[in-house]
PDB file of C-alpha atoms in Angstrom:
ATOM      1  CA  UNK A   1     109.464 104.928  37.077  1.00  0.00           C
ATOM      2  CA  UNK A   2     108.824 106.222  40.593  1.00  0.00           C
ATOM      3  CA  UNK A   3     110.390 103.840  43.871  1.00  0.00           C
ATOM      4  CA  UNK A   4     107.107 104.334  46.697  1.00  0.00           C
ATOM      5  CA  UNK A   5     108.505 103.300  49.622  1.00  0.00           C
ATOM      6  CA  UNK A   6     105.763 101.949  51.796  1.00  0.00           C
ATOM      7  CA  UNK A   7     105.102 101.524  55.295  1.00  0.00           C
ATOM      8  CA  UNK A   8     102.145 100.858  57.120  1.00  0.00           C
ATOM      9  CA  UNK A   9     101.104 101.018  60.756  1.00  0.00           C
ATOM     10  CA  UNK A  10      98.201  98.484  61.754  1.00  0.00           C
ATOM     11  CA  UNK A  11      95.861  97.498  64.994  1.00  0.00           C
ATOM     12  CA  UNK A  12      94.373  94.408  65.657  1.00  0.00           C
ATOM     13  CA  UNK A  13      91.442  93.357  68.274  1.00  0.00           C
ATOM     14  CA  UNK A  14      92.315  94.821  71.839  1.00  0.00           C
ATOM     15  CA  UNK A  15      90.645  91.920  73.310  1.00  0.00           C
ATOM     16  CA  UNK A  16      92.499  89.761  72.301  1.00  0.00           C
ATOM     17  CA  UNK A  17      92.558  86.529  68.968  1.00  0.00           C
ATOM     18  CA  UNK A  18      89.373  85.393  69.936  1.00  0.00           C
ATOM     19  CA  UNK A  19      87.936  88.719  69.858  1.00  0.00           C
ATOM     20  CA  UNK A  20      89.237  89.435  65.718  1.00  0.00           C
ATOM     21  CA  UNK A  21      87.548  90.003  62.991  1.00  0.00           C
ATOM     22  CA  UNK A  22      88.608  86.890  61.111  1.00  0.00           C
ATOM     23  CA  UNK A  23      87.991  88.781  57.327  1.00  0.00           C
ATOM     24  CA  UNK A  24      90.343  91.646  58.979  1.00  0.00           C
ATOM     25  CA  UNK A  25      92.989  90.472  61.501  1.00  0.00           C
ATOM     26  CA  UNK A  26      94.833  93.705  60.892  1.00  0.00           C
ATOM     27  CA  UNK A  27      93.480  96.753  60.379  1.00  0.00           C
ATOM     28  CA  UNK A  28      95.437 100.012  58.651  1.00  0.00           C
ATOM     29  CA  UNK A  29      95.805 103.263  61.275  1.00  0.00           C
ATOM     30  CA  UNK A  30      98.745 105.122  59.070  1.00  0.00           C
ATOM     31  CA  UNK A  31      99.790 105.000  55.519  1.00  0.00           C
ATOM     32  CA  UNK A  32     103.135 106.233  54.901  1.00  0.00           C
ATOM     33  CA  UNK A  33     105.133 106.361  51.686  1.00  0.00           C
ATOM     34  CA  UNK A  34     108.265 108.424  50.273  1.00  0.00           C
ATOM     35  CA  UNK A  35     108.254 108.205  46.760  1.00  0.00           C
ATOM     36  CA  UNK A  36     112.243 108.504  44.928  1.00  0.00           C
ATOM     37  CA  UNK A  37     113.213 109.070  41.008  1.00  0.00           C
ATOM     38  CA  UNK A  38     115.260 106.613  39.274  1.00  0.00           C
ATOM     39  CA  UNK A  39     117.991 108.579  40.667  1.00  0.00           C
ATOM     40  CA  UNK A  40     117.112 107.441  44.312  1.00  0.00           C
ATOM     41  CA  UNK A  41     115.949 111.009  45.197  1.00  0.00           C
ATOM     42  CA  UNK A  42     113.420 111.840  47.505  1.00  0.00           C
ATOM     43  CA  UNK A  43     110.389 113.456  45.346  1.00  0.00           C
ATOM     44  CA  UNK A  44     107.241 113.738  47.903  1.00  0.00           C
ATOM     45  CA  UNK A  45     106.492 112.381  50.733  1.00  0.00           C
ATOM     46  CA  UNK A  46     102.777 110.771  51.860  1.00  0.00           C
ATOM     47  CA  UNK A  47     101.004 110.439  55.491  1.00  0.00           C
ATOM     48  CA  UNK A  48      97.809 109.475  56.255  1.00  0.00           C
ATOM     49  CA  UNK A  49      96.222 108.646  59.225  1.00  0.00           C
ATOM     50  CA  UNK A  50      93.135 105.809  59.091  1.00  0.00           C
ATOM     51  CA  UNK A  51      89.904 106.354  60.829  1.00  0.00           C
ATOM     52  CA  UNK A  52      89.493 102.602  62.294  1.00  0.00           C
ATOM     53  CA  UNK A  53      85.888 101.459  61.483  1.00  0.00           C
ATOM     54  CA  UNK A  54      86.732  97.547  63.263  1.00  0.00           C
ATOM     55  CA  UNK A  55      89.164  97.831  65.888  1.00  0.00           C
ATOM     56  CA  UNK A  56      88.445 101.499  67.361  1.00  0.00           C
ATOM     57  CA  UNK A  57      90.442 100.794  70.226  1.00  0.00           C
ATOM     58  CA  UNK A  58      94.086 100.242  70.026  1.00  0.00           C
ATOM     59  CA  UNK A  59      95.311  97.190  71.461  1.00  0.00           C
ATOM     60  CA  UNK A  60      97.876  97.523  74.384  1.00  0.00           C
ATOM     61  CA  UNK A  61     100.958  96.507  72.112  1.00  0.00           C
ATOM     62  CA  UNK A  62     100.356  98.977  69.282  1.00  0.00           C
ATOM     63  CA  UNK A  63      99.509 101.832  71.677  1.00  0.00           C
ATOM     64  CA  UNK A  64     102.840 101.097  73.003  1.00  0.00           C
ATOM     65  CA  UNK A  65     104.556 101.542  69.588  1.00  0.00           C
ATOM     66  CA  UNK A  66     103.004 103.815  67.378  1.00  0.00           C
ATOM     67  CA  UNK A  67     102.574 107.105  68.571  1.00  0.00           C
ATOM     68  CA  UNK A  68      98.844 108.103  67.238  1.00  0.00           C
ATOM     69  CA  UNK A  69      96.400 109.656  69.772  1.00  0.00           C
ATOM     70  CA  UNK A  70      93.182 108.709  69.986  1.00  0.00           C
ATOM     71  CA  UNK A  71      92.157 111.925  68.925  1.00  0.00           C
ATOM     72  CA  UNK A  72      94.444 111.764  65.614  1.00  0.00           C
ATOM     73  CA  UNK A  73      92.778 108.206  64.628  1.00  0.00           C
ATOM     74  CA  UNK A  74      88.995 109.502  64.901  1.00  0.00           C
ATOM     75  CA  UNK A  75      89.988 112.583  62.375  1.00  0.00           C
ATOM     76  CA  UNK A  76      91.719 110.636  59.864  1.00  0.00           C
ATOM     77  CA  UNK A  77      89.983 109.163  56.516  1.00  0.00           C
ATOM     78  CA  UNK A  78      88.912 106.161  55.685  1.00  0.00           C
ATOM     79  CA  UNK A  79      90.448 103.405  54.283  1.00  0.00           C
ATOM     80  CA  UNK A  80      89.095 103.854  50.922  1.00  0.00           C
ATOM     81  CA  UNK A  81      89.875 107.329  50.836  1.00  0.00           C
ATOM     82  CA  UNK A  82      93.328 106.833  51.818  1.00  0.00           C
ATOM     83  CA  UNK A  83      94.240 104.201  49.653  1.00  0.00           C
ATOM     84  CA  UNK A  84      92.927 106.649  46.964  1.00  0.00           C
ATOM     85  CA  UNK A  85      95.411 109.306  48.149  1.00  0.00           C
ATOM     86  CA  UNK A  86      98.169 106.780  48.413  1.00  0.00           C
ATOM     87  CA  UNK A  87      97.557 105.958  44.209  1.00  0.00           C
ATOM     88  CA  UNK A  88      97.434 109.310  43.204  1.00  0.00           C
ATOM     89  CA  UNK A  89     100.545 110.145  44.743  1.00  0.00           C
ATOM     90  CA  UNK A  90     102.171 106.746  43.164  1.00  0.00           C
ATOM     91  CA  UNK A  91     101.456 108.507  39.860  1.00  0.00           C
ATOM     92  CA  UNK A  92     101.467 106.029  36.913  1.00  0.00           C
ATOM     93  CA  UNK A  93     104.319 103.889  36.785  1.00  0.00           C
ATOM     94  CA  UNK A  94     105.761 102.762  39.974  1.00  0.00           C
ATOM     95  CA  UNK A  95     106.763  99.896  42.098  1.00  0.00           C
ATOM     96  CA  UNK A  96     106.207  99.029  45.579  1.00  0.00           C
ATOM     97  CA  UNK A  97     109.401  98.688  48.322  1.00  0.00           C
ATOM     98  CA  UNK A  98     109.072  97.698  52.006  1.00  0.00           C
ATOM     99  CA  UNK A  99     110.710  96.575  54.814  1.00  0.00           C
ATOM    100  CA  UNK A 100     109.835  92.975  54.919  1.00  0.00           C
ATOM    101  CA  UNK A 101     107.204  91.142  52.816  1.00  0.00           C
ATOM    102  CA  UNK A 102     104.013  92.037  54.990  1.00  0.00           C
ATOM    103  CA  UNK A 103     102.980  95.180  54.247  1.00  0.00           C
ATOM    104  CA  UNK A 104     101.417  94.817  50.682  1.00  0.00           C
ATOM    105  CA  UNK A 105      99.559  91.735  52.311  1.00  0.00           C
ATOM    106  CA  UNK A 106      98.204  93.668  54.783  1.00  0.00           C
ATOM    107  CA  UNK A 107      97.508  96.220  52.565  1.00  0.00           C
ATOM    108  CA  UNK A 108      95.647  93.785  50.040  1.00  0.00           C
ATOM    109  CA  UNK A 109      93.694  92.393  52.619  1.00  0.00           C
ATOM    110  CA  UNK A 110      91.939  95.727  54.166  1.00  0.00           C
ATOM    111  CA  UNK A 111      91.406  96.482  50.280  1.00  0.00           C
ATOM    112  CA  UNK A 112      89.393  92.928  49.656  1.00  0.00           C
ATOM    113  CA  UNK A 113      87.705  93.740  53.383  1.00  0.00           C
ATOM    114  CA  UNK A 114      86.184  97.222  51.697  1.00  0.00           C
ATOM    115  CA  UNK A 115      85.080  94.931  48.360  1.00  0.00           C
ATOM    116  CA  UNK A 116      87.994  97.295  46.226  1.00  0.00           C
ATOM    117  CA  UNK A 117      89.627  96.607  43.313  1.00  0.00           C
ATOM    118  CA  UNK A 118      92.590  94.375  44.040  1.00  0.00           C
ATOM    119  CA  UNK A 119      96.097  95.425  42.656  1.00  0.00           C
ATOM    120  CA  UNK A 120      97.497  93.745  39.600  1.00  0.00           C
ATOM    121  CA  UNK A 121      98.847  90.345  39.751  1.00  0.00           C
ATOM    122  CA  UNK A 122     101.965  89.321  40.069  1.00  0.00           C
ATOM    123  CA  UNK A 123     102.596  92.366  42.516  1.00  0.00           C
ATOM    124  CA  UNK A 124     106.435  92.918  41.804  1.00  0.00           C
ATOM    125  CA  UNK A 125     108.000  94.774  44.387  1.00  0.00           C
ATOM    126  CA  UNK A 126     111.529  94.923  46.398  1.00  0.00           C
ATOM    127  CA  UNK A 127     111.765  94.065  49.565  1.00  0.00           C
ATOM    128  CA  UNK A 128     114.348  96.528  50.968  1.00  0.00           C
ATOM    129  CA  UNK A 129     115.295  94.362  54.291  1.00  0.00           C
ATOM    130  CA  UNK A 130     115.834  91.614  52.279  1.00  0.00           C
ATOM    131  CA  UNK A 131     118.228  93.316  50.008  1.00  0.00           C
ATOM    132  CA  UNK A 132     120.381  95.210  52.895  1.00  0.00           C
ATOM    133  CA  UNK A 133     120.203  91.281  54.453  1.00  0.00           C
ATOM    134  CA  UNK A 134     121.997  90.125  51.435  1.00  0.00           C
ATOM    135  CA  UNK A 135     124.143  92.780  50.788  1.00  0.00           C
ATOM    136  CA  UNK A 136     125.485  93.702  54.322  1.00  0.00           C
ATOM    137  CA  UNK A 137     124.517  91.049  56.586  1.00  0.00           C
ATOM    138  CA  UNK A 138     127.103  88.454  56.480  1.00  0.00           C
ATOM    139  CA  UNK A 139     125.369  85.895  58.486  1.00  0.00           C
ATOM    140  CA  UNK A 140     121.901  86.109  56.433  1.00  0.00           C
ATOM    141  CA  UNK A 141     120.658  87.562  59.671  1.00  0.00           C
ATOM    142  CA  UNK A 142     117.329  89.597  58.689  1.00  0.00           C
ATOM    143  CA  UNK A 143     117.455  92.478  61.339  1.00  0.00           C
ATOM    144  CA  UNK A 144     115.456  95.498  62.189  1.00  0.00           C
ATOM    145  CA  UNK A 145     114.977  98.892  60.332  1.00  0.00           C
ATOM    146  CA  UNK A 146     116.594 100.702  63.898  1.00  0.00           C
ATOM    147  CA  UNK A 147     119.610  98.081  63.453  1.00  0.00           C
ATOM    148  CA  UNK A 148     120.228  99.304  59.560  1.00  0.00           C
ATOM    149  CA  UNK A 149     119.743 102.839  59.809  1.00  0.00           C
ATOM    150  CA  UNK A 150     121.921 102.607  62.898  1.00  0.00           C
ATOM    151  CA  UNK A 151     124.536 100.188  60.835  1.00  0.00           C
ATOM    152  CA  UNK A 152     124.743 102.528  57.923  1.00  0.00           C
ATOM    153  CA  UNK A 153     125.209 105.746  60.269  1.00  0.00           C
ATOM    154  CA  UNK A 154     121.830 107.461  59.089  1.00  0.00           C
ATOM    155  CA  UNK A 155     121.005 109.887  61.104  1.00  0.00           C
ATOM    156  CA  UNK A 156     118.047 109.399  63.504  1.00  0.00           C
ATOM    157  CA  UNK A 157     116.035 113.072  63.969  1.00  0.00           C
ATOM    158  CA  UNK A 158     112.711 111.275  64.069  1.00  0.00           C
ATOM    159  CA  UNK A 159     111.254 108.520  65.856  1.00  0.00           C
ATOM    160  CA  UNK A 160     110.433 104.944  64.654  1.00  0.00           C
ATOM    161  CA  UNK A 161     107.402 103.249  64.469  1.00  0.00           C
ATOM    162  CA  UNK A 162     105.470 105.978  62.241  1.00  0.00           C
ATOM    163  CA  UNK A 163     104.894 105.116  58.765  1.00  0.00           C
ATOM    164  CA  UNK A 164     106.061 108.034  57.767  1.00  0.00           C
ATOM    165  CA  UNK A 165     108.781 107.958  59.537  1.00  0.00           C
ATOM    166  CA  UNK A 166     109.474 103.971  58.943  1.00  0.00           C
ATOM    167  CA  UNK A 167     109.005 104.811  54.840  1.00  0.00           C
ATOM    168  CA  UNK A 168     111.253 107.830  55.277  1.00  0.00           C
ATOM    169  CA  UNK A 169     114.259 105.777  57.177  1.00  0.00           C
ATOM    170  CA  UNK A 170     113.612 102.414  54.335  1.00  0.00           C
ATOM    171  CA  UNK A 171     114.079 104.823  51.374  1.00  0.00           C
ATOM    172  CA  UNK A 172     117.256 106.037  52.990  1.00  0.00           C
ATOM    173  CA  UNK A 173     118.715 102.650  53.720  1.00  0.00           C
ATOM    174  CA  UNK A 174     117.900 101.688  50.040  1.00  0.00           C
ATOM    175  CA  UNK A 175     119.846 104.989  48.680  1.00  0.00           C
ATOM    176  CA  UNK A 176     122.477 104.186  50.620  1.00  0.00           C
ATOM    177  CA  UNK A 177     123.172 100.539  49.682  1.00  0.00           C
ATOM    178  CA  UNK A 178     121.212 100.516  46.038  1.00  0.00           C
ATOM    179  CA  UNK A 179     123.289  98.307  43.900  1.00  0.00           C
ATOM    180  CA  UNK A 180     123.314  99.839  40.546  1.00  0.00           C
ATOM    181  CA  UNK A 181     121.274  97.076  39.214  1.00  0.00           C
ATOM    182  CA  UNK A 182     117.940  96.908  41.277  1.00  0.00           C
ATOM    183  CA  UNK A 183     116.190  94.753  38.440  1.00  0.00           C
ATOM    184  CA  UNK A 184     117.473  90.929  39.382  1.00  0.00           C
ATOM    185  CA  UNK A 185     116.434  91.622  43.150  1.00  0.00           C
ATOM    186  CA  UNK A 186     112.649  92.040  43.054  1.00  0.00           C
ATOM    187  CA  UNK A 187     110.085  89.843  44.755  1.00  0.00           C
ATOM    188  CA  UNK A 188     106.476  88.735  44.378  1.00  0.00           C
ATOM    189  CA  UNK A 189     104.057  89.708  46.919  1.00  0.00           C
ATOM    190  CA  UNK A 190     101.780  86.155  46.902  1.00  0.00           C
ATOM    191  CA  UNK A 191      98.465  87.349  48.592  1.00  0.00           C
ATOM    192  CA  UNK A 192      96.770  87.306  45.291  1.00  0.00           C
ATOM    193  CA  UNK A 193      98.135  84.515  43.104  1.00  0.00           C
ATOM    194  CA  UNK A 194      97.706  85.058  39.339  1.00  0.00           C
ATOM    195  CA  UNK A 195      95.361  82.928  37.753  1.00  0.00           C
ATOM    196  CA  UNK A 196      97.268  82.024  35.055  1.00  0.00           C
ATOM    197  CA  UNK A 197     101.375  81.437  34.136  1.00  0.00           C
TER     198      UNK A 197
END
């Protein structure tokens, strides 16, 4: 079984709520995804920048973050195409870890936006911030992916804020405090409810 660690940069409506697409409130600009063995090794690693097709102009806060140039968002691939990259690299068996619990939601909604098939349901996956909350945050305080790294003594040689970069620093927080029994600390991504128990 392959760990993809998953991050995902997104832009929203540069004019504002108002302004959104209500079917698409947040719209994919970078995949990125390291992918580890059972043995918490780093196997490959995945970028992908996202041609925007709703928001084509970055809104003031995510040009602020994320360091994509315009030029660099009109020659990336779409969506589809990119989300068809991101599965073949999964391979077959896998499961999903981010930092926090929005990222598959996000990345479930931009699939339903392009009609695609959704992912299976109950999405299993492990929420890496929540773990390192629980297993070094005395308080329960959830905090940052700069404040773990940093905490943990990682060392930082690229910048934050890249999805590549993001999924690159998450997979070595979770190497670093992986308890040797991931299997009781899973959660269920709830943007598509099963039908059924």
């Amino acid at each position: 079984m392959n760990y993809i660690i998953l991050d995902l940069e997104w832009n929203q409506s540069a004019k504002g709520k108002n302004f959104e697409n209500k079917e698409l409130p947040f719209e994919i600009i970078q995949i990125g995804a390291v992918k580890l063995n059972e043995a918490g090794e780093i196997q490959d690693i995945f970028n992908c920048v996202v041609r925007p097709s709703v928001y084509k102009k970055l809104h003031s806060a995510v040009k602020e973050v994320v360091a994509l140039s315009d030029q660099e968002l009109k020659s990336g691939v779409s969506f589809q195409e990119a989300f068809l990259h991101l599965m073949r690299f999964c391979e077959d068996e896998y499961i999903f870890c981010t930092w926090g619990p929005m990222d598959l939601s996000y990345l479930q909604n931009n699939m339903d936006y392009y009609y695609m098939k959704p992912l299976e349901t109950p999405l299993k996956f492990y929420n890496v911030q929540q773990i390192y909350t629980d297993l070094k945050e005395k308080d329960g305080a959830i905090v940052k992916l700069e404040k773990a790294v940093t905490n943990l003594s990682i060392d930082i040689d690229r910048p934050f804020h890249s999805a590549v970069n993001d999924a690159y620093y998450t997979a070595l927080v979770l190497t670093n405090i992986r308890p040797k029994d991931l299997s009781d600390r899973y959660s269920y991504d709830v943007y598509n409810n099963p039908k059924a128990k």
